[in-house]
Coordinates of C-alpha atoms and ligand atoms in Angstrom, one line a residue:
X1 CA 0.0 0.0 0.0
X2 CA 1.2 3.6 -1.3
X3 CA 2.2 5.5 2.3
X4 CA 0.1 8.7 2.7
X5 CA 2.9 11.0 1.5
X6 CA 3.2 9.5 -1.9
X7 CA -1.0 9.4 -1.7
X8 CA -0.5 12.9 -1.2
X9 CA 2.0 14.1 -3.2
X10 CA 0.5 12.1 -6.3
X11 CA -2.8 13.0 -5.5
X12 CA -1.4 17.1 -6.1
X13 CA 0.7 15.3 -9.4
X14 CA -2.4 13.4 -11.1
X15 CA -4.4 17.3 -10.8
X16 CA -1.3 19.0 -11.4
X17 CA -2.7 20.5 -14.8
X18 CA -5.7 21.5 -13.9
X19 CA -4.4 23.8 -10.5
X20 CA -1.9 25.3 -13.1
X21 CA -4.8 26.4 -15.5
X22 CA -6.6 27.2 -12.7
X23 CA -3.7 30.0 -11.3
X24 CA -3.6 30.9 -14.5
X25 CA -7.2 31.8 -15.4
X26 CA -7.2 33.6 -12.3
X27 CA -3.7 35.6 -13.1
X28 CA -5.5 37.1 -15.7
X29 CA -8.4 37.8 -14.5
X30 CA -7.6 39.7 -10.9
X31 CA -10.4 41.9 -9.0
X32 CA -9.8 44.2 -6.2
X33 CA -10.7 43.7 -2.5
X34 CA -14.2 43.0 -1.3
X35 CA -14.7 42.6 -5.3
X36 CA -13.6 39.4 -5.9
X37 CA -16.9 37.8 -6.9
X38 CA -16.1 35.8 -9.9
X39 CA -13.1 34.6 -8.0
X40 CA -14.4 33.6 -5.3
X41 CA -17.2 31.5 -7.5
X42 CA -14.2 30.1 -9.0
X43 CA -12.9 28.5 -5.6
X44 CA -16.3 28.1 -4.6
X45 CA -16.6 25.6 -7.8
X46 CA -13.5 23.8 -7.6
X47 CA -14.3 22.7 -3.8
X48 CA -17.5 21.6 -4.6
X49 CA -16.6 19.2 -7.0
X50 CA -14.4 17.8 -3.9
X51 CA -17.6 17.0 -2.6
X52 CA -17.1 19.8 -0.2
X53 CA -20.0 22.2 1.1
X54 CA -18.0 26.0 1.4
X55 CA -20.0 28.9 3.1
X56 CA -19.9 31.7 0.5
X57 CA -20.3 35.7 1.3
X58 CA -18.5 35.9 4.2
X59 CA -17.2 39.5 4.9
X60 CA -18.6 39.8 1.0
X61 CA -16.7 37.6 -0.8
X62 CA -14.9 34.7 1.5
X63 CA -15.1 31.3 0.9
X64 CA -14.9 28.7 3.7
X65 CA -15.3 25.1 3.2
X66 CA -14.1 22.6 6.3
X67 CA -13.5 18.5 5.9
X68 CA -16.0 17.9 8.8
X69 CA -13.7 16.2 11.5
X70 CA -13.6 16.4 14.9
X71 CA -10.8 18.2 17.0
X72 CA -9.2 21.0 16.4
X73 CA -8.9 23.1 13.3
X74 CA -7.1 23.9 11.3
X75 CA -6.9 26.5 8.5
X76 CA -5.4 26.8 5.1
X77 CA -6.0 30.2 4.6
X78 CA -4.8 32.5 1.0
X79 CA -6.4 35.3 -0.3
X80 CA -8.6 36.4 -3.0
X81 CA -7.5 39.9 -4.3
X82 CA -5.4 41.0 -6.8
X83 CA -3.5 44.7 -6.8
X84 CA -4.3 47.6 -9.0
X85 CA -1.3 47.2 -12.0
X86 CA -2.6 48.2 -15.3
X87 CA 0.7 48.1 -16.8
X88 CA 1.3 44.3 -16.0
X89 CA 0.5 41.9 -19.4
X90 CA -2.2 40.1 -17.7
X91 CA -3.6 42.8 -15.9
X92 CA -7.3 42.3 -15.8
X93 CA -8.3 44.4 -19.2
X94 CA -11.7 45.5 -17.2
X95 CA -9.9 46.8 -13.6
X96 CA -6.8 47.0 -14.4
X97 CA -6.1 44.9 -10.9
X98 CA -3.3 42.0 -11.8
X99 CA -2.4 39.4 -9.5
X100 CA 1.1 40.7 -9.2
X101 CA 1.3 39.6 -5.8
X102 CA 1.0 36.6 -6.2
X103 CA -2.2 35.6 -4.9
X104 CA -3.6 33.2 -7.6
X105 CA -0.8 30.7 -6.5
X106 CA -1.9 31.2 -2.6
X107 CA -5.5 30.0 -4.0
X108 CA -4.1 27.1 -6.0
X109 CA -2.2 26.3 -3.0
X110 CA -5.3 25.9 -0.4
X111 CA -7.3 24.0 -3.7
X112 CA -3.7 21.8 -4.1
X113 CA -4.0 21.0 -0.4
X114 CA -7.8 20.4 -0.7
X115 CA -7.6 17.9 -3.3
X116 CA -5.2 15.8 -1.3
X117 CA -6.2 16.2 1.9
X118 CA -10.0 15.5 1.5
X119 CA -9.0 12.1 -0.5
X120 CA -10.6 9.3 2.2
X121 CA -8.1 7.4 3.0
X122 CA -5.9 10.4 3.8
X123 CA -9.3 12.3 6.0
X124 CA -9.2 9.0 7.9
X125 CA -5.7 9.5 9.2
X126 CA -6.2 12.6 10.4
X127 CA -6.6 13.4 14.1
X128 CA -8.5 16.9 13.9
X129 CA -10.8 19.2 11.5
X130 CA -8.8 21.5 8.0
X131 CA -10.5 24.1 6.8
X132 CA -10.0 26.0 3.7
X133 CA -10.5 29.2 3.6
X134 CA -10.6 31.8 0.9
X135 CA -10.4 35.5 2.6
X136 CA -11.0 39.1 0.7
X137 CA -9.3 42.0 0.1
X138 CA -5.1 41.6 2.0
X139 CA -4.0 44.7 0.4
X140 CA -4.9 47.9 1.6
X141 CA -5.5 49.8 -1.4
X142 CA -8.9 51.4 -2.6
X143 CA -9.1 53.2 0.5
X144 CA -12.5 55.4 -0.6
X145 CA -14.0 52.3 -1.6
X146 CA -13.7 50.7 1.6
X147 CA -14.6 53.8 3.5
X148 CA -17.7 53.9 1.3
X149 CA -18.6 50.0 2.0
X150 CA -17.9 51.1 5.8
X151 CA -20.4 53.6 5.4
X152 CA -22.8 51.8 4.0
X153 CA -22.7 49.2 6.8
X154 CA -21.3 46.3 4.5
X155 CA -18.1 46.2 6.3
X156 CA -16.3 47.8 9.7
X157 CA -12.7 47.3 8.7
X158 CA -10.5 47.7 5.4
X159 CA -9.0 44.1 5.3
X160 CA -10.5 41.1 4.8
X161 CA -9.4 39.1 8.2
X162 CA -9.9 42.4 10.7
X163 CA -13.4 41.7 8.8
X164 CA -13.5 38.0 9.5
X165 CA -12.3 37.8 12.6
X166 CA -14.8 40.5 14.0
X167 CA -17.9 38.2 12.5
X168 CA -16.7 35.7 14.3
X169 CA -15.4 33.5 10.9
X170 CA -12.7 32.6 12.3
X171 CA -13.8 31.5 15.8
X172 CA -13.6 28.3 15.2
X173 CA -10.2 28.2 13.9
X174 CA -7.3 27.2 16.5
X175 CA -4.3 27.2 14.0
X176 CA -3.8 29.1 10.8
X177 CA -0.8 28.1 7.5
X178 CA -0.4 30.4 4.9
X179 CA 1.7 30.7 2.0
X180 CA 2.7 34.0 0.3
X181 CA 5.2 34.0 -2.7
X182 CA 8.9 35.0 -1.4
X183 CA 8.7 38.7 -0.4
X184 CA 12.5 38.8 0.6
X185 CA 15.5 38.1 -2.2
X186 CA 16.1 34.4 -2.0
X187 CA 17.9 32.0 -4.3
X188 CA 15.8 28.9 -2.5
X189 CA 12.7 27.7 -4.6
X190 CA 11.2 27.0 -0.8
X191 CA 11.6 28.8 2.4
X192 CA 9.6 27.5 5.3
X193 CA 8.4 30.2 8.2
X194 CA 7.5 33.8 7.7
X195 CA 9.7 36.8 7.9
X196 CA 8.1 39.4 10.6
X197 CA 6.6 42.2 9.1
X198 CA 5.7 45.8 9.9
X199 CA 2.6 46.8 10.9
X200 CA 0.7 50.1 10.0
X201 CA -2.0 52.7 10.5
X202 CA -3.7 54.5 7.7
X203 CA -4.2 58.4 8.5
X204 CA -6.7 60.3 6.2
X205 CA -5.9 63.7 6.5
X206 CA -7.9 66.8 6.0
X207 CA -6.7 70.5 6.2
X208 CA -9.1 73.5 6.2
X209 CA -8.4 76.8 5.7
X210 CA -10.3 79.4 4.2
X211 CA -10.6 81.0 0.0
X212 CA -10.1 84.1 -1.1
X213 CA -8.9 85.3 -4.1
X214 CA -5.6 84.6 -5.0
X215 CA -4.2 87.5 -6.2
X216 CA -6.8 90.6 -4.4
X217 CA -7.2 89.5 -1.5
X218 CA -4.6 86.6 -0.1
X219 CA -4.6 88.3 3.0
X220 CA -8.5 87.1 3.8
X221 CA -7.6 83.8 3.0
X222 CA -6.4 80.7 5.0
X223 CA -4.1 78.6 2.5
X224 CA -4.3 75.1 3.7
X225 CA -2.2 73.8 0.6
X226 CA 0.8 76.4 2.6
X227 CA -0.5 74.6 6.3
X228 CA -0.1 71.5 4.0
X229 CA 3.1 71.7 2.7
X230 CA 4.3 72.7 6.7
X231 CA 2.9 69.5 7.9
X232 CA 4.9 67.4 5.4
X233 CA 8.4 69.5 6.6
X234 CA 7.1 68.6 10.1
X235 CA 6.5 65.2 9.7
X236 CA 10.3 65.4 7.5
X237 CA 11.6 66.8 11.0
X238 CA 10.4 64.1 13.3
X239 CA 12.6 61.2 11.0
X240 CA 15.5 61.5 13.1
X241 CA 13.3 60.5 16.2
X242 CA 12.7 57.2 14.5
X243 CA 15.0 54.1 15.9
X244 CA 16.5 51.9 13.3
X245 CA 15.5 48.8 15.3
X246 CA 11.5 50.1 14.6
X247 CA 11.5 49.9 10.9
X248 CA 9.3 52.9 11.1
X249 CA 8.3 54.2 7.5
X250 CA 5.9 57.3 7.4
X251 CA 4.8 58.0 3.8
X252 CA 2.2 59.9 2.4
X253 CA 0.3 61.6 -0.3
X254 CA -1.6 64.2 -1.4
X255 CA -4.9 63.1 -2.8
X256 CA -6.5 67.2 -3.6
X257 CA -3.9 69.7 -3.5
X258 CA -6.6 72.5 -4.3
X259 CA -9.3 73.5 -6.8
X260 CA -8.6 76.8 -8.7
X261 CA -4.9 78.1 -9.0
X262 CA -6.6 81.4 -8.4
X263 CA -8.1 80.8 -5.4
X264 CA -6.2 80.6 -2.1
X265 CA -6.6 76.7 -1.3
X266 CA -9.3 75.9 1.0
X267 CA -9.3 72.3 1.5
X268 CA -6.2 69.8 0.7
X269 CA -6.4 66.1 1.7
X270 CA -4.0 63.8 2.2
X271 CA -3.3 60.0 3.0
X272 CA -0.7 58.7 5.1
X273 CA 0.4 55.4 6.2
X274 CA 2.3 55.0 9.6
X275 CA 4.3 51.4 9.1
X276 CA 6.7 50.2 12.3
X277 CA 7.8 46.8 14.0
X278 CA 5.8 46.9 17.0
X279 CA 2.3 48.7 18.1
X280 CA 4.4 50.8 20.1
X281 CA 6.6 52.5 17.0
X282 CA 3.4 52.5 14.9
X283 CA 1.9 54.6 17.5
X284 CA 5.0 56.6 18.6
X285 CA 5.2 57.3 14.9
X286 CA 1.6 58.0 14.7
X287 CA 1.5 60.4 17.5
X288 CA 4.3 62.6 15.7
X289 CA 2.3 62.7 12.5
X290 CA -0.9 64.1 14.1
X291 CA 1.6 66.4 15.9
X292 CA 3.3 67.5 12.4
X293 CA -0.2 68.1 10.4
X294 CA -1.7 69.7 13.5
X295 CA 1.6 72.1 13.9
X296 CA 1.2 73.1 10.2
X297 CA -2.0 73.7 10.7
X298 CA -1.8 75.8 13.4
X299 CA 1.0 77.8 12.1
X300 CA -1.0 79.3 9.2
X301 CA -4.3 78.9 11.4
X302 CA -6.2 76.1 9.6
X303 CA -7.9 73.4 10.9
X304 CA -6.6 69.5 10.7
X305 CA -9.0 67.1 10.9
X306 CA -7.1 63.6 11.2
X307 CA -9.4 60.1 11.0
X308 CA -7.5 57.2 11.5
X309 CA -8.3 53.7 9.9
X310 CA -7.2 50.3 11.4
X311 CA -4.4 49.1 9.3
X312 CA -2.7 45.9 10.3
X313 CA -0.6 44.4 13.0
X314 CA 3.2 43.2 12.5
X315 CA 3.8 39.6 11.6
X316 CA 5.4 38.3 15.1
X317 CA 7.8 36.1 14.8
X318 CA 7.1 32.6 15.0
X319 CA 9.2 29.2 14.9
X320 CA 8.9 26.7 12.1
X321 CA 7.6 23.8 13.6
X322 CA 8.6 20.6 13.0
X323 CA 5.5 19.2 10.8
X324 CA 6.7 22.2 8.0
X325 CA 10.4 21.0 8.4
X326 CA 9.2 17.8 7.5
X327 CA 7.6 18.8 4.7
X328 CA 10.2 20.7 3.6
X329 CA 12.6 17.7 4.1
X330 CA 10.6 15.7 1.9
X331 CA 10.1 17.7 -1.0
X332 CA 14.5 18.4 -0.6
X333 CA 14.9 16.1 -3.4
X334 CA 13.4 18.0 -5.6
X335 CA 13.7 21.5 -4.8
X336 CA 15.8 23.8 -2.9
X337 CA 15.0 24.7 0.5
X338 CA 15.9 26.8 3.4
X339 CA 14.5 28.5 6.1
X340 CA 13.7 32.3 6.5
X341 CA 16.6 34.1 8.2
X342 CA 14.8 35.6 11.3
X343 CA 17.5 38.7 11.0
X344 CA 15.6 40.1 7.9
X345 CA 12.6 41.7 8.8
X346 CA 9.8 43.0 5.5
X347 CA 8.8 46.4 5.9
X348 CA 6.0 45.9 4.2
X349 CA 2.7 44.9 5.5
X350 CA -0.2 42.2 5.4
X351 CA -3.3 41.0 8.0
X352 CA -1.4 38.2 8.3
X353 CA 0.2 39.7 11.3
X354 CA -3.5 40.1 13.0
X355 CA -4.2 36.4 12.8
X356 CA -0.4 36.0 14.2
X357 CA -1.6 37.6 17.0
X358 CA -4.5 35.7 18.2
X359 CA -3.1 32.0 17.0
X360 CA -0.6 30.4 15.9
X361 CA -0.1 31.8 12.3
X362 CA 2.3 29.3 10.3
X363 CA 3.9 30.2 6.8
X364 CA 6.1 29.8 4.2
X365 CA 7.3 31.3 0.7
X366 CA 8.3 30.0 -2.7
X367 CA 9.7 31.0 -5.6
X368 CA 9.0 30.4 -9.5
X369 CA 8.5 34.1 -10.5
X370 CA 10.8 37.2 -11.6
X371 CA 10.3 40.7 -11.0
X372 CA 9.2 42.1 -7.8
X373 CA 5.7 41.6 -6.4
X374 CA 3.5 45.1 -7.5
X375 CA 5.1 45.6 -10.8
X376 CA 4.7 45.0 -14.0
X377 CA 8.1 43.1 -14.4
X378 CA 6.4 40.5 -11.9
X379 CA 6.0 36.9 -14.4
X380 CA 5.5 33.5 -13.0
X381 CA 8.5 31.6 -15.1
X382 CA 8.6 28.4 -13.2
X383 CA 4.6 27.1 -12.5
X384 CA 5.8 24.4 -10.9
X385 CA 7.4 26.0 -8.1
X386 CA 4.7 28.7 -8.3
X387 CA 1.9 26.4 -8.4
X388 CA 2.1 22.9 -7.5
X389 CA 5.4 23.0 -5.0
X390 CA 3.2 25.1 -2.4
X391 CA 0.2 22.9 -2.6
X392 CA 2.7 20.0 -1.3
X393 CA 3.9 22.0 1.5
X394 CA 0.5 23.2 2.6
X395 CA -1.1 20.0 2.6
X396 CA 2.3 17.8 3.7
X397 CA 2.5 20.3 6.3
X398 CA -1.1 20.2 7.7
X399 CA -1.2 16.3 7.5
X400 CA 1.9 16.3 10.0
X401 CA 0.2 18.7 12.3
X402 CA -2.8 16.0 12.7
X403 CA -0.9 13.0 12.7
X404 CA -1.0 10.7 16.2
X405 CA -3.9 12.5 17.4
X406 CA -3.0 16.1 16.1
X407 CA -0.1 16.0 19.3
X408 CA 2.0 18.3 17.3
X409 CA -0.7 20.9 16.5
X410 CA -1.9 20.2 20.2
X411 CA 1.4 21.4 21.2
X412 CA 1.6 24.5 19.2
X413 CA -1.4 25.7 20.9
X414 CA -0.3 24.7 24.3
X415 CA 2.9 26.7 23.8
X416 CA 0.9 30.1 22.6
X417 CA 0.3 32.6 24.5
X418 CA -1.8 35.5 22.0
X419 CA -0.2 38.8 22.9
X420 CA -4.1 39.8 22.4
X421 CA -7.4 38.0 23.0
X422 CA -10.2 38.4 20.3
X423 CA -12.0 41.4 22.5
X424 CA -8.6 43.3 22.8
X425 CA -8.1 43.1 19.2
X426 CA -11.3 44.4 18.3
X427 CA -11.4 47.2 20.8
X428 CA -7.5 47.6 19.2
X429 CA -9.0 48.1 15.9
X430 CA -12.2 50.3 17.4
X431 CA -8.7 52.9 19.2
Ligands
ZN1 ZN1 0.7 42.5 -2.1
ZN2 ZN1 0.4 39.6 -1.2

């Protein structure tokens, strides 16, 4: 009798075709955030024929689908949204939103992992529950669109887990494994663990001054463009304050700089995200930059009005356990793999670092593309080790954590302590 690795890895082999025509109908056909409808009918499909049952519509357009089991559970999350990229070649031609990130090959992961994993002589051998869960909108772009959908009532947060995990979708998961494509330089095709990450806080700025006309009367004016511009130099002056050790980046932009050249600007808006390694940086950071647009403000006597929005927390850092090492050890033959260098630390951001705080939150990167993620240089060239290599891991990975009565995964959770329960996460997010 074949042993359940080879039932596993042949299981992902015999459908290897049709997971790479699925990433790649989805490649070219990317949607943005909380839009992902025909993607998300897409996974919805594909489970289904696995004889699975997913819940559909959750936080809009999440797709969950669980193998029934008793225990605990565990999740193979990846997400559905793609990133506004008109320039890439297989940019969707009716959004312009390309999957530059990668996250067509997160999808065919999960699916990868479903195939084998749900097979019944492989479901029999495990001691606890997977679920597989397709989750909206990871990057934070499209920010009036989300504000608008907040207004609305049809959401309370921008991202797609700060959205899950405050209906309560993600209650019922104890232990979370994701797979990104590599965000750091690597040479490996596989790296097993996650790189931590910084966090961030989106700032939507508003300065009001008062018109007049530019060129009679200047003098009855209030130019918020001027208080603007002073904030900006303010926030320029407070960089120095910022310890290497927090990673902190401060960047912003102006989204209306003013109406009418002849008219002394009124109202100028501007966006601002406030990225460091821990909540305290982010909101040291944050503090400053309130202080700098209120100080420019004040200087010319305009008014800032500052509205924060919940961005994400950092990705802690988290061991690679032993069930990934395995995998990883098992698919050596093949590929190259190594494991992520905790020393590096990503500056940029994702929600993966929310679930990191409340559970276990598992991960590992691959390779198989060129170009760096958000560009239009960004091609899959390899779709094996884009496609099919991280459906092995995520399913060889999850099998080991529910082997002899799920005692690894058992451990895991014994071991973790969430720097934040679910209530202080959402009255986090509500600050
Ligand atoms: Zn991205
Ligand atoms: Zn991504």
């Amino acid at each position: 009798m074949d042993s359940p690795e080879s039932l596993i890895l042949s299981a992902i082999d015999n459908n290897r075709e049709r997971l790479i025509k699925f990433a790649q109908n989805v490649y070219a056909s990317g949607e943005p955030g909380f839009r992902e409808f025909s993607t998300a009918k897409k996974v919805t499909n594909f489970l289904e024929t696995l004889g699975l049952m997913p819940q559909t519509g959750l936080a809009i357009t999440g797709v969950k689908a669980g193998l029934g089991l008793p225990g605990l559970n565990i999740a193979a999350v990846a997400e559905l949204d793609g990133i506004a990229c008109p320039a890439h070649p297989f940019a969707n031609p009716a959004n312009g939103v390309s999957h530059s990130c990668g996250h067509n090959a997160q999808i065919t992961a999960m699916l990868g992992a479903a195939i084998a994993l749900s097979q019944p002589e492989i479901k029999a051998l495990l001691g606890g529950n997977v679920t597989f869960f397709a989750v909206p909108s990871e990057e934070y772009t499209d920010i009036e669109y989300k504000t608008r959908l907040i207004e609305d009532g049809k959401i309370r947060y921008g991202g797609g887990k700060a959205e899950l995990i405050s209906l309560g979708a993600f209650d019922d998961v104890n232990l979370c494994v994701t797979h990104h494509l590599h965000m750091v330089k690597t040479g490996r095709d596989l790296l097993l663990g996650l790189n931590t990450t910084n966090g961030f806080v989106v700032k939507q700025i508003e300065i009001l001054g008062k018109a007049s006309h530019a060129a009679i009367a200047p003098h009855r004016g209030i130019n918020a463009l001027n208080a603007a511009s002073l904030g900006l130099s303010a926030l320029a002056y407070q960089r120095e304050t910022f310890r290497d050790t927090d990673f902190v980046r401060v960047h912003a932009i102006m989204t209306d700089g003013g109406s009418t050249v002849n008219v002394v600007p009124s109202k100028v808006t501007l966006e601002a995200q406030v990225r460091a390694k821990t909540v305290g940086a982010m909101q040291d950071a944050a503090q400053k930059t309130d202080r700098a647009f209120q100080a420019g403000a004040h200087a010319l006597g305009a008014r800032a009005v500052i509205k924060d929005l919940p961005g994400y927390l950092p990705v802690l850092e988290y061991p690679v356990p032993k069930a990934m090492e395995m995998a990883g050890s098992l698919l050596a033959k093949a590929y190259s793999v190594g494991k992520v260098d905790p020393e590096i630390h990503n500056c940029a951001s994702t929600d993966v670092g929310d679930l990191s705080h409340l559970m276990p939150t598992l991960g590992f990167t691959t390779g198989g593309f060129i170009g760096d993620l958000h560009s239009a240089g960004f091609t899959v060239t390899d779709v094996d080790k884009a496609y099919v290599l991280p459906a092995k891991v995520m399913a060889m990975t999850i099998f080991n954590l529910l082997q002899d009565k799920a005692r690894e995964a058992h451990g895991l959770l014994e071991r973790f302590s969430p720097p934040l329960t679910k209530t202080e996460y959402l009255a986090y997010l509500g600050s």
